[in-house]
Structure formats: structure tokens, C-alpha cells
mmCIF file of C-alpha atoms in Angstrom:
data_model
loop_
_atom_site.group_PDB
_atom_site.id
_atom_site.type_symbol
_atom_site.label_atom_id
_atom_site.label_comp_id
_atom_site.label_asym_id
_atom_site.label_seq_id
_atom_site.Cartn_x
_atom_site.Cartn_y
_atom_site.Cartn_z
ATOM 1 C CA UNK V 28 0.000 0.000 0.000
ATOM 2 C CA UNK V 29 1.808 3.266 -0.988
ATOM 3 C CA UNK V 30 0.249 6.854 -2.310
ATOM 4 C CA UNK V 31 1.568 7.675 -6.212
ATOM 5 C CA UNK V 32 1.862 11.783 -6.366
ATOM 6 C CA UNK V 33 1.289 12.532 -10.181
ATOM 7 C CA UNK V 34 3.744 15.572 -11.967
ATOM 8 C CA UNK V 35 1.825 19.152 -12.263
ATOM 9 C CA UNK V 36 1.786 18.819 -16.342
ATOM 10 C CA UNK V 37 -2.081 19.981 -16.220
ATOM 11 C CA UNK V 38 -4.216 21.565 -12.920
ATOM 12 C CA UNK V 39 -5.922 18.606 -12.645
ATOM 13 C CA UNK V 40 -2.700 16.613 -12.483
ATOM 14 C CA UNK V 41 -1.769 18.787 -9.704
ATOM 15 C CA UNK V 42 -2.943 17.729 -6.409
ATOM 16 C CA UNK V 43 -4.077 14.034 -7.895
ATOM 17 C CA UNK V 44 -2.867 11.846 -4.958
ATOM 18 C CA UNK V 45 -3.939 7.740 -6.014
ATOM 19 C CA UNK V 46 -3.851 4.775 -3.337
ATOM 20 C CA UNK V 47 -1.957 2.486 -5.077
ATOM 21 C CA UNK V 48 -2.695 -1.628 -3.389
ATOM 22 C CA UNK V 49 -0.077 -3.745 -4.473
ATOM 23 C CA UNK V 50 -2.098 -6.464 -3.307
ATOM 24 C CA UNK V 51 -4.547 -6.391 -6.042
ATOM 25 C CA UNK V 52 -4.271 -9.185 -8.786
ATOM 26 C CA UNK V 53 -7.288 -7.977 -10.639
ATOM 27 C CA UNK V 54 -8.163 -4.756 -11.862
ATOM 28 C CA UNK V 55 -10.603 -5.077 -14.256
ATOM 29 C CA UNK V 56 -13.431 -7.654 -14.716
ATOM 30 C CA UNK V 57 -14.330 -10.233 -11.916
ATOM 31 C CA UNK V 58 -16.030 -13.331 -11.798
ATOM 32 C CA UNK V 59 -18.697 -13.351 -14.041
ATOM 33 C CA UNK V 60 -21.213 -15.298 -12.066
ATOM 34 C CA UNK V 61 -20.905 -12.902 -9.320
ATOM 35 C CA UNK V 62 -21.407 -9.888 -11.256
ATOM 36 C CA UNK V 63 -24.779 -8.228 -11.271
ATOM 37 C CA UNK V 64 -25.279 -4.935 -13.474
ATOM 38 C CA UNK V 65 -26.246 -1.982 -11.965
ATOM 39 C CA UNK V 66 -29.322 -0.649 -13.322
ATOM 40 C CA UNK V 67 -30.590 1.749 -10.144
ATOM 41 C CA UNK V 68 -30.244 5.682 -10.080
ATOM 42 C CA UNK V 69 -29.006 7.133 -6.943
ATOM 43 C CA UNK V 70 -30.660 9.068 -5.170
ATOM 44 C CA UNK V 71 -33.997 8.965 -6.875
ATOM 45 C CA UNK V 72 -37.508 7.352 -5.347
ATOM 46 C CA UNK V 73 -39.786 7.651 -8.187
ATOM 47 C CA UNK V 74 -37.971 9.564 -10.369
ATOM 48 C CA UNK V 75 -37.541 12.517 -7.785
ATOM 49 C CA UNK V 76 -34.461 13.424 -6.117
ATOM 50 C CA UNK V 77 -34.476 11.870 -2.384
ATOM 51 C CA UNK V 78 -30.798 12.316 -1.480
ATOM 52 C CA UNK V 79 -28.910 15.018 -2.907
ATOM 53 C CA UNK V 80 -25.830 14.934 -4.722
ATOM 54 C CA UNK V 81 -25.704 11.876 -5.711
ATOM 55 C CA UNK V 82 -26.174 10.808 -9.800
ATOM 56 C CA UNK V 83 -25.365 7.469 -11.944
ATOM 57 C CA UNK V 84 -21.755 8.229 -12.357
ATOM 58 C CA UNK V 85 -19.411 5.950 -14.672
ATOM 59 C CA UNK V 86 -21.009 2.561 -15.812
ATOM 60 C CA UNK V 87 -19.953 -0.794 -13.468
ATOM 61 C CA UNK V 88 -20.716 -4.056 -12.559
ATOM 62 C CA UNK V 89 -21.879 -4.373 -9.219
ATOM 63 C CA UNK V 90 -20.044 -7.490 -7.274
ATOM 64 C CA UNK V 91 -22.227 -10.256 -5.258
ATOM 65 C CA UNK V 92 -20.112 -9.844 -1.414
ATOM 66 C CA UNK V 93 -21.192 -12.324 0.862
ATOM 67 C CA UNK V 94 -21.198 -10.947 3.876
ATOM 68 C CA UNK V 95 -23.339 -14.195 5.861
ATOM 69 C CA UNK V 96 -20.524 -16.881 5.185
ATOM 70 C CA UNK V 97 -22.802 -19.005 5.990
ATOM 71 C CA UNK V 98 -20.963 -22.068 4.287
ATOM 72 C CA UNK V 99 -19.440 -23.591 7.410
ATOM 73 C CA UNK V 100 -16.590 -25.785 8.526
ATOM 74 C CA UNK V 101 -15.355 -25.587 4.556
ATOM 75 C CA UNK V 102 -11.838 -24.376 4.248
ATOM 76 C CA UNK V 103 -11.499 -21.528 1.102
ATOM 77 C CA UNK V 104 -8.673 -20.999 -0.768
ATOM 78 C CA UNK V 105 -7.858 -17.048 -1.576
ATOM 79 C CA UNK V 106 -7.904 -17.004 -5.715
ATOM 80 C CA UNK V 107 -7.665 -13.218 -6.098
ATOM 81 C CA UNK V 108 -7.358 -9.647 -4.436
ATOM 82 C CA UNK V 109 -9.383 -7.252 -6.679
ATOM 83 C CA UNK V 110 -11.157 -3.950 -7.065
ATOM 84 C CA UNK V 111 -14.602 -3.148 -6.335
ATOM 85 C CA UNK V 112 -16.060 -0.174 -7.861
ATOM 86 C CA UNK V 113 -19.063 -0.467 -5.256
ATOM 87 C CA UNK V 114 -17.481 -0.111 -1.754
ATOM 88 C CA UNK V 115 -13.902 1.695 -0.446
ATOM 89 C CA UNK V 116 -12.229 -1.723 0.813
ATOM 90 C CA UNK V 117 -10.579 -4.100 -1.448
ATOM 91 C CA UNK V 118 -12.767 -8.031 -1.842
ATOM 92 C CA UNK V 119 -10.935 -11.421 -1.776
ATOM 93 C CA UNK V 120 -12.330 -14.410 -4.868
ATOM 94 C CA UNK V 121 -12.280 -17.733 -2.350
ATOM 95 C CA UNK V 122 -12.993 -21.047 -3.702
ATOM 96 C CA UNK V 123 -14.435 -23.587 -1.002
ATOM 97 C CA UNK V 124 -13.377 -26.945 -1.460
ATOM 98 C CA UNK V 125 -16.475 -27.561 -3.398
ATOM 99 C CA UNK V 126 -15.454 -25.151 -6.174
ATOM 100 C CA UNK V 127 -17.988 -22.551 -5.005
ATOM 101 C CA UNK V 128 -16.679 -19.334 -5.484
ATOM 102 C CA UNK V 129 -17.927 -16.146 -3.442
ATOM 103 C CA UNK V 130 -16.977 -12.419 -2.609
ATOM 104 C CA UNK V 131 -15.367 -11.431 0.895
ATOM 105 C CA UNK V 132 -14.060 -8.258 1.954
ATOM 106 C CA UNK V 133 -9.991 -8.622 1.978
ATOM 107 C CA UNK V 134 -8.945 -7.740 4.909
ATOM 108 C CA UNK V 135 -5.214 -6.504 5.786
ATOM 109 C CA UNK V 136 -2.498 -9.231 5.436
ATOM 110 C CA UNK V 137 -4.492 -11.349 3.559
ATOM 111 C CA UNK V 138 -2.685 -13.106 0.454
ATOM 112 C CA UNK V 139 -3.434 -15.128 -2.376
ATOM 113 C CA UNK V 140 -3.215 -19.094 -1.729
ATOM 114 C CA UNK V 141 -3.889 -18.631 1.390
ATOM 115 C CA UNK V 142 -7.029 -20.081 3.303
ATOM 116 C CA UNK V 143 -10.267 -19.103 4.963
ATOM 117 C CA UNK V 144 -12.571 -20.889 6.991
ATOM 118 C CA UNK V 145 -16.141 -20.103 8.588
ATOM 119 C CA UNK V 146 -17.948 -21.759 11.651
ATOM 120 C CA UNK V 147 -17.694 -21.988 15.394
ATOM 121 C CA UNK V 148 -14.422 -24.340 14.925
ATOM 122 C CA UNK V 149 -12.513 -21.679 12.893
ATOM 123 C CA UNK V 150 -9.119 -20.735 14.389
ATOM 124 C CA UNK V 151 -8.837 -17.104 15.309
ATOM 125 C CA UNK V 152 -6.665 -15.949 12.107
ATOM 126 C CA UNK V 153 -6.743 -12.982 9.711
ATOM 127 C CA UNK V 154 -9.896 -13.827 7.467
ATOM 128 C CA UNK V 155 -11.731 -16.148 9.326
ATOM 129 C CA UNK V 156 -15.204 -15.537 10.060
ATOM 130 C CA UNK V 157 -16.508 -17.147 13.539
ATOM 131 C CA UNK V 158 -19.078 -15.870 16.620
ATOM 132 C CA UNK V 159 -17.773 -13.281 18.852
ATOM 133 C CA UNK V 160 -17.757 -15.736 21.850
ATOM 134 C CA UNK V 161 -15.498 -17.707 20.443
ATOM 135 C CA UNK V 162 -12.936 -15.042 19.105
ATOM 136 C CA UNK V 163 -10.153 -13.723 22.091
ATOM 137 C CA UNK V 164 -10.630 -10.523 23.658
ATOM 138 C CA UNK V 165 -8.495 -7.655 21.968
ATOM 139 C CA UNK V 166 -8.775 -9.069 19.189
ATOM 140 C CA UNK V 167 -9.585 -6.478 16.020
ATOM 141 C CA UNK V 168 -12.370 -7.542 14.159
ATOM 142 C CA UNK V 169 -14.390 -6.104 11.229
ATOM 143 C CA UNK V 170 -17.625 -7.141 9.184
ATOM 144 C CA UNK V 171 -19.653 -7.727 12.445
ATOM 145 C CA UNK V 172 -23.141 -9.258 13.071
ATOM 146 C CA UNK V 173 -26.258 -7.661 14.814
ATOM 147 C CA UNK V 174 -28.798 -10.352 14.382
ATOM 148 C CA UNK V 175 -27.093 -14.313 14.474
ATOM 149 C CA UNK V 176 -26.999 -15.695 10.992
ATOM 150 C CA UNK V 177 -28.070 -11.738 9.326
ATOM 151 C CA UNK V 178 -24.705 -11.043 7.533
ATOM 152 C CA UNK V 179 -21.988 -8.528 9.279
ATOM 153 C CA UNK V 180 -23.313 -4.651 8.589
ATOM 154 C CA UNK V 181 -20.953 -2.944 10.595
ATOM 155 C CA UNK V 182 -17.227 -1.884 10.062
ATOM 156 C CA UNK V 183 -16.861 -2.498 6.560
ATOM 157 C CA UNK V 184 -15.160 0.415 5.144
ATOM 158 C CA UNK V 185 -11.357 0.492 4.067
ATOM 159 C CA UNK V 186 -8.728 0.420 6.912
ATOM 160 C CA UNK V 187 -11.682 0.434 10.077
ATOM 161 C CA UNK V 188 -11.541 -2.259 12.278
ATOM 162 C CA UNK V 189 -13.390 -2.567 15.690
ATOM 163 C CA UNK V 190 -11.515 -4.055 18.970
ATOM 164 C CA UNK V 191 -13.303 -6.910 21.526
ATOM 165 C CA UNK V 192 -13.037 -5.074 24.556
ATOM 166 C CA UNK V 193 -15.346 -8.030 27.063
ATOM 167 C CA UNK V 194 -17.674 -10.358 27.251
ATOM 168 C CA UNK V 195 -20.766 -11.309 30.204
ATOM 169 C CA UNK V 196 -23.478 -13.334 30.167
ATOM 170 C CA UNK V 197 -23.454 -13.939 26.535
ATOM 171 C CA UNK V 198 -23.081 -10.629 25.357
ATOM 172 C CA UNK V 199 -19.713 -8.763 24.483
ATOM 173 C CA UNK V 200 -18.857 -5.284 24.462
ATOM 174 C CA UNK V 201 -17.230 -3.326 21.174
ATOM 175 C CA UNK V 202 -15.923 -0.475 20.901
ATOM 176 C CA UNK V 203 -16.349 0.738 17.303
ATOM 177 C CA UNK V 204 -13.827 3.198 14.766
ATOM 178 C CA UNK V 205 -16.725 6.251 16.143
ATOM 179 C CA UNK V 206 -15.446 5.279 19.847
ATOM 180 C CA UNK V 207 -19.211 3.956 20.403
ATOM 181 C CA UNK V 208 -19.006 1.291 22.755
ATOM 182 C CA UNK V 209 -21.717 -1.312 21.956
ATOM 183 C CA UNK V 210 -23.315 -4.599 23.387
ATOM 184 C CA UNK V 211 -23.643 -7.016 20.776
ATOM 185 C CA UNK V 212 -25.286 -10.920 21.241
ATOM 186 C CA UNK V 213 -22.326 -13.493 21.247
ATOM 187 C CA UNK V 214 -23.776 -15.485 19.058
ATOM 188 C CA UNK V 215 -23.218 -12.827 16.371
ATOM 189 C CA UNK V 216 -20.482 -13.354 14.125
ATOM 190 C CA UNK V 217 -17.400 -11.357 13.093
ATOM 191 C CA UNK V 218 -14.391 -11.774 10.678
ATOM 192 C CA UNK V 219 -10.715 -11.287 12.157
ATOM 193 C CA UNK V 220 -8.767 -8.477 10.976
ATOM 194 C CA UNK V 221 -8.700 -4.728 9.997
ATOM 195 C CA UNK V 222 -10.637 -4.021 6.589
ATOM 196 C CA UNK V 223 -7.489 -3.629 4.080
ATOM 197 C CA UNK V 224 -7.170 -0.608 1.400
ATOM 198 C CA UNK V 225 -6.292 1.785 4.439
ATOM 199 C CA UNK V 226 -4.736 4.586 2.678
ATOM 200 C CA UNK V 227 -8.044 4.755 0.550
ATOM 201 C CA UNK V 228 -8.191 7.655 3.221
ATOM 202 C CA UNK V 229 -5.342 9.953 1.825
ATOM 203 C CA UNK V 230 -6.412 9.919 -2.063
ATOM 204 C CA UNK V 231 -7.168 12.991 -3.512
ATOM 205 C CA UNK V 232 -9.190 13.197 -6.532
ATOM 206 C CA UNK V 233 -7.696 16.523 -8.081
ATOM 207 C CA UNK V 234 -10.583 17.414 -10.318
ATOM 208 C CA UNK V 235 -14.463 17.919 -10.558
ATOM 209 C CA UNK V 236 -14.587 15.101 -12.945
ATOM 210 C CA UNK V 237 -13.646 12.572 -11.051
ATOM 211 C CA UNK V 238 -15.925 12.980 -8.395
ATOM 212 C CA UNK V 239 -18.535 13.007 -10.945
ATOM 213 C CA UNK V 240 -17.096 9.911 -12.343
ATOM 214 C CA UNK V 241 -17.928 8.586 -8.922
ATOM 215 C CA UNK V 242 -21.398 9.665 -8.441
ATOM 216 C CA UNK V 243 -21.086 13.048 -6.613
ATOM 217 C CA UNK V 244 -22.734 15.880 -7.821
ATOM 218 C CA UNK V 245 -21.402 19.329 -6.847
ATOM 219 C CA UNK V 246 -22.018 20.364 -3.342
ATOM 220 C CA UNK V 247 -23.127 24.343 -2.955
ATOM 221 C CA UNK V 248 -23.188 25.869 0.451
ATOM 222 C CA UNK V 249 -26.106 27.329 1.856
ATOM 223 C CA UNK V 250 -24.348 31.049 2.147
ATOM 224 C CA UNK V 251 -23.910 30.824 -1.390
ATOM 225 C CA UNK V 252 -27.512 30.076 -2.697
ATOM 226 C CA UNK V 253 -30.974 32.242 -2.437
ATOM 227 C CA UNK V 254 -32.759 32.682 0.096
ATOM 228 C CA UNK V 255 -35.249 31.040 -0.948
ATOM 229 C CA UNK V 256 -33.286 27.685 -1.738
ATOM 230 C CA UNK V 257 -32.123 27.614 1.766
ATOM 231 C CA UNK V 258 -32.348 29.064 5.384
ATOM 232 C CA UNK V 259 -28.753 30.625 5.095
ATOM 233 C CA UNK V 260 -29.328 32.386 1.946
ATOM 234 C CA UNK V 261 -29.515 35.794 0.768
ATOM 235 C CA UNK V 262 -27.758 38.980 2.380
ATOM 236 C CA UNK V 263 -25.299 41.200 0.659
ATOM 237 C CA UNK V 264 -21.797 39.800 0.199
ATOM 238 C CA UNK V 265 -20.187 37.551 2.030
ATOM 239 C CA UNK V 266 -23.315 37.388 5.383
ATOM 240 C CA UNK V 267 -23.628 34.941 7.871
ATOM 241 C CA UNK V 268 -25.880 32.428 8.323
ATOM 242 C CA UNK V 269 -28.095 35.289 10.011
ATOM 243 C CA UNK V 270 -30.150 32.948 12.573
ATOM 244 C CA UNK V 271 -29.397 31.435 15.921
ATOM 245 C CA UNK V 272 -27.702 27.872 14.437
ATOM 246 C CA UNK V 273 -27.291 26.605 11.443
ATOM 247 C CA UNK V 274 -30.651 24.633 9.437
ATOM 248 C CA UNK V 275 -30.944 22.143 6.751
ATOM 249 C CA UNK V 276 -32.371 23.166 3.339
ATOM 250 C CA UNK V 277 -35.798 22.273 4.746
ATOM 251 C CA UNK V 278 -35.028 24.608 8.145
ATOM 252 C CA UNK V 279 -34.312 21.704 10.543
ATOM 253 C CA UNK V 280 -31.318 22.830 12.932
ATOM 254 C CA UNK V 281 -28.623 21.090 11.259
ATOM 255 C CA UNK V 282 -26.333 20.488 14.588
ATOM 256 C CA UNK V 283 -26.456 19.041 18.169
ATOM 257 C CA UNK V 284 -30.193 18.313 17.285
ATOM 258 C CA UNK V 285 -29.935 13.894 17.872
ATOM 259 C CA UNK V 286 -31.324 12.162 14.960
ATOM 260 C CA UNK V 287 -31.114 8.379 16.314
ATOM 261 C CA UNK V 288 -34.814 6.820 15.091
ATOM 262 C CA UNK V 289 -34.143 3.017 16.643
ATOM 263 C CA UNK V 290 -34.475 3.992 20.053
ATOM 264 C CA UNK V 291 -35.388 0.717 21.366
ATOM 265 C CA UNK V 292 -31.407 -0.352 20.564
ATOM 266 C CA UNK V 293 -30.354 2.492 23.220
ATOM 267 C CA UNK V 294 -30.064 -0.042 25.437
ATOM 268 C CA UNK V 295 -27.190 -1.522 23.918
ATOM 269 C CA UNK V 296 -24.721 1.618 23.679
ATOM 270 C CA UNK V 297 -22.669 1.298 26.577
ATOM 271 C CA UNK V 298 -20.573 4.915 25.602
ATOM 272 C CA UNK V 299 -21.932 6.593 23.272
ATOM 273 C CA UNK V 300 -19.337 8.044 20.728
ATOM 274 C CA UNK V 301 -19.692 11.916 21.495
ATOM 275 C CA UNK V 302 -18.145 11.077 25.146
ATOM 276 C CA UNK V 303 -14.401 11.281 25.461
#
């Protein structure tokens, strides 16, 4: 993993920073039978815009990541480290013993030819997917479980990785990249290992286009528009926002105001990660 700074020969060439993985074997393509098109536009319900910024971007193929493992007890072999255009971190091709080939996310330190194994029996190593009772405490530990048997939604994202801090009563305690501290059931599964692609962090695109290549749409501030596009608008020059805090475009306040919806789950955040 290195960063590649490009010469100055044009403006956008100028502050291009790339995240170069020697670890990746393929660049291009991918399994075919785990490659779904993508035929969705982002940010649209209905045809209307629902999340800003956000458009289509460049054309890909959208890669099939297993994120249950539910295929137990059946060691993998690690064919390839490649690119996907869908998600920050860098995915592993593993071929079970069957000759079943899936997705996983690679995590760091993993290399090609060697093996990966799911299930309760699974020895604690770099790849391996087992529950969280049965993984050592300190251990660092990404793609992790909330519901047994659900598929790991949480630290996925290049270079994050969440430590196992305890574990009572059948429940252990997490503390996540935010600092959050969470209760999760034991019985939940994780993989072992920090996500890989960590200097995914420390690109820099250089240019408009390539965030548009990406999917982002320009971003305007709300200073900068009319007043009657948002709150902050309007005013001569360079104003203020002009209003005790700052509001979204729709005049919600914008900060400190808590926006959790699943409060039932409160329960289960031990330190919450605004708390030093």
C-alpha cells in the first residue's frame, strides 16, 4: 500500500494523490457469475431526487459480497485480491473446497493461496469468520453481526476495524472506529482483521470530474444560494448564516439536534461516541 503523487503537467494533475494496493491481482473484470449490473439511479424514489448529490456516475458491474458466510466448517482458498467499484475496501475471490466461489471483503495481510474458513471451529486468524464468543478478547475484528446468521453490517469500510473489549453473560462489548461502545449478542459473528485498502483515506481526486465519475454531484453551500433555496441564503456579500444555528435546506437545525430513530437499541450503547 503506498500513495503515487502525479507531476503538475495539467491543474488537474496537480494535487491528484492515487492509493496504489499492491495487493490487487485484478483490476478489471471479476467473476462473471458474481457480477450483477447496476441498473438503479441514486438518489432517486420515483424519479424525484431523495438524497442530494448523488447521480449514476461511470457505468460498473456491481459485485455479489457475501457478507453471511454461511458455508461452514469448509476451508477456502484465496484465488484473487481485486477492485470493487461499489465499496472503499478491497474483496478477496475464495474457492471452497467444493469449487464454489464467493466475494469477501480482503482484509489486511491477507494473500493469495492462502485459506479461509467459517464456523464456530474456525481458528482465530486474519480472514476467518466465527461468533464473537469464540474469538479472544483484543482481538480487532471487522464485518460484524447484529442479528445471528443476518450477515456482518458494521465496520466495513477500508482500513476500520473494531476491537473486543469483554464479554458477560453472553453478550460482548465493542468499541467501534466512532469510539461507540456497543453490546452485541455473542452469538453474532465477526471476521478477524482490519478491513485492508487503508490509505483509501489519503487519495485525492484533483478534479471535478472525477468525483462526478464517482457519483457526486457538486455540493453548494447554503451562504452561497438564495434565500429562498435555503435558510442561510440571501444577504449582501459575504453574510452569515443570520439565525441562531445553522438549518438544513428544509429549516431543521442542522447540529447538536440527535437524529437516532431506533431507540429501542439504546439499550445496547454502553458509551456513546460523542463522550471522550
Amino acid at each position: 500500500m503506498s500513495l503515487k503523487y502525479s507531476k503538475p503537467t495539467t491543474s488537474s494533475r496537480r494535487f491528484y494523490v492515487k492509493a496504489v494496493d499492491d495487493e490487487i491481482t485484478v483490476k478489471k473484470g471479476g467473476e462473471k457469475s458474481l457480477l450483477m449490473p447496476y441498473t438503479g439511479v441514486p438518489g432517486r424514489s420515483g424519479g424525484r431526487v431523495s438524497t442530494r448529490h448523488k447521480e449514476r456516475g461511470a457505468k460498473k458491474m456491481l459485485r455479489m459480497v457475501d457478507f453471511k458466510r454461511e458455508k461452514l466448517e469448509v476451508p477456502a482458498r484465496v484465488a484473487t485480491i481485486e477492485y470493487d467499484p461499489g465499496r472503499s475496501a478491497n474483496i478477496a475471490l475464495v474457492v471452497y473446497k467444493d469449487g464454489e466461489k464467493r466475494y469477501i471483503i480482503a482484509p489486511q495481510g491477507l494473500k493469495v493461496d492462502s485459506f479461509v474458513q467459517n464456523g464456530p471451529t474456525a481458528p482465530a486468524t486474519v480472514g476467518n469468520f466465527l461468533p464473537l464468543l469464540n474469538i479472544p478478547l483484543g482481538t480487532l475484528i471487522h464485518n460484524i453481526e447484529l442479528v445471528p446468521g443476518k450477515g456482518g453490517i458494521m465496520v466495513r469500510g477500508a482500513g476500520t476495524s473494531a476491537i473486543l473489549m469483554s464479554a458477560d453473560n453472553g453478550m460482548v462489548n465493542i468499541k467501534l472506529p466512532s469510539g461507540e461502545v456497543r453490546q452485541v449478542n455473542g452469538k453474532c459473528s465477526a471476521t478477524i482483521g482490519t478491513v485492508g485498502n487503508a490509505d483509501h483515506k489519503n487519495r485525492t481526486l484533483g478534479k471535478a470530474g472525477r468525483s462526478r465519475h464517482l457519483g457526486i454531484r457538486p455540493t453548494v453551500r447554503g451562504v452561497a444560494q438564495h434565500p429562498n433555496s435555503h435558510p442561510h441564503g440571501g444577504g449582501e456579500g459575504r453574510s452569515g448564516i443570520g439565525m441562531p444555528g445553522p438549518k438544513t435546506p428544509w429549516g431543521k437545525p442542522a447540529l447538536g439536534k440527535k437524529t437516532r430513530v431506533r431507540k429501542q437499541t439504546s439499550r445496547f450503547i454502553i458509551k456513546d461516541r460523542r463522550i471522550d
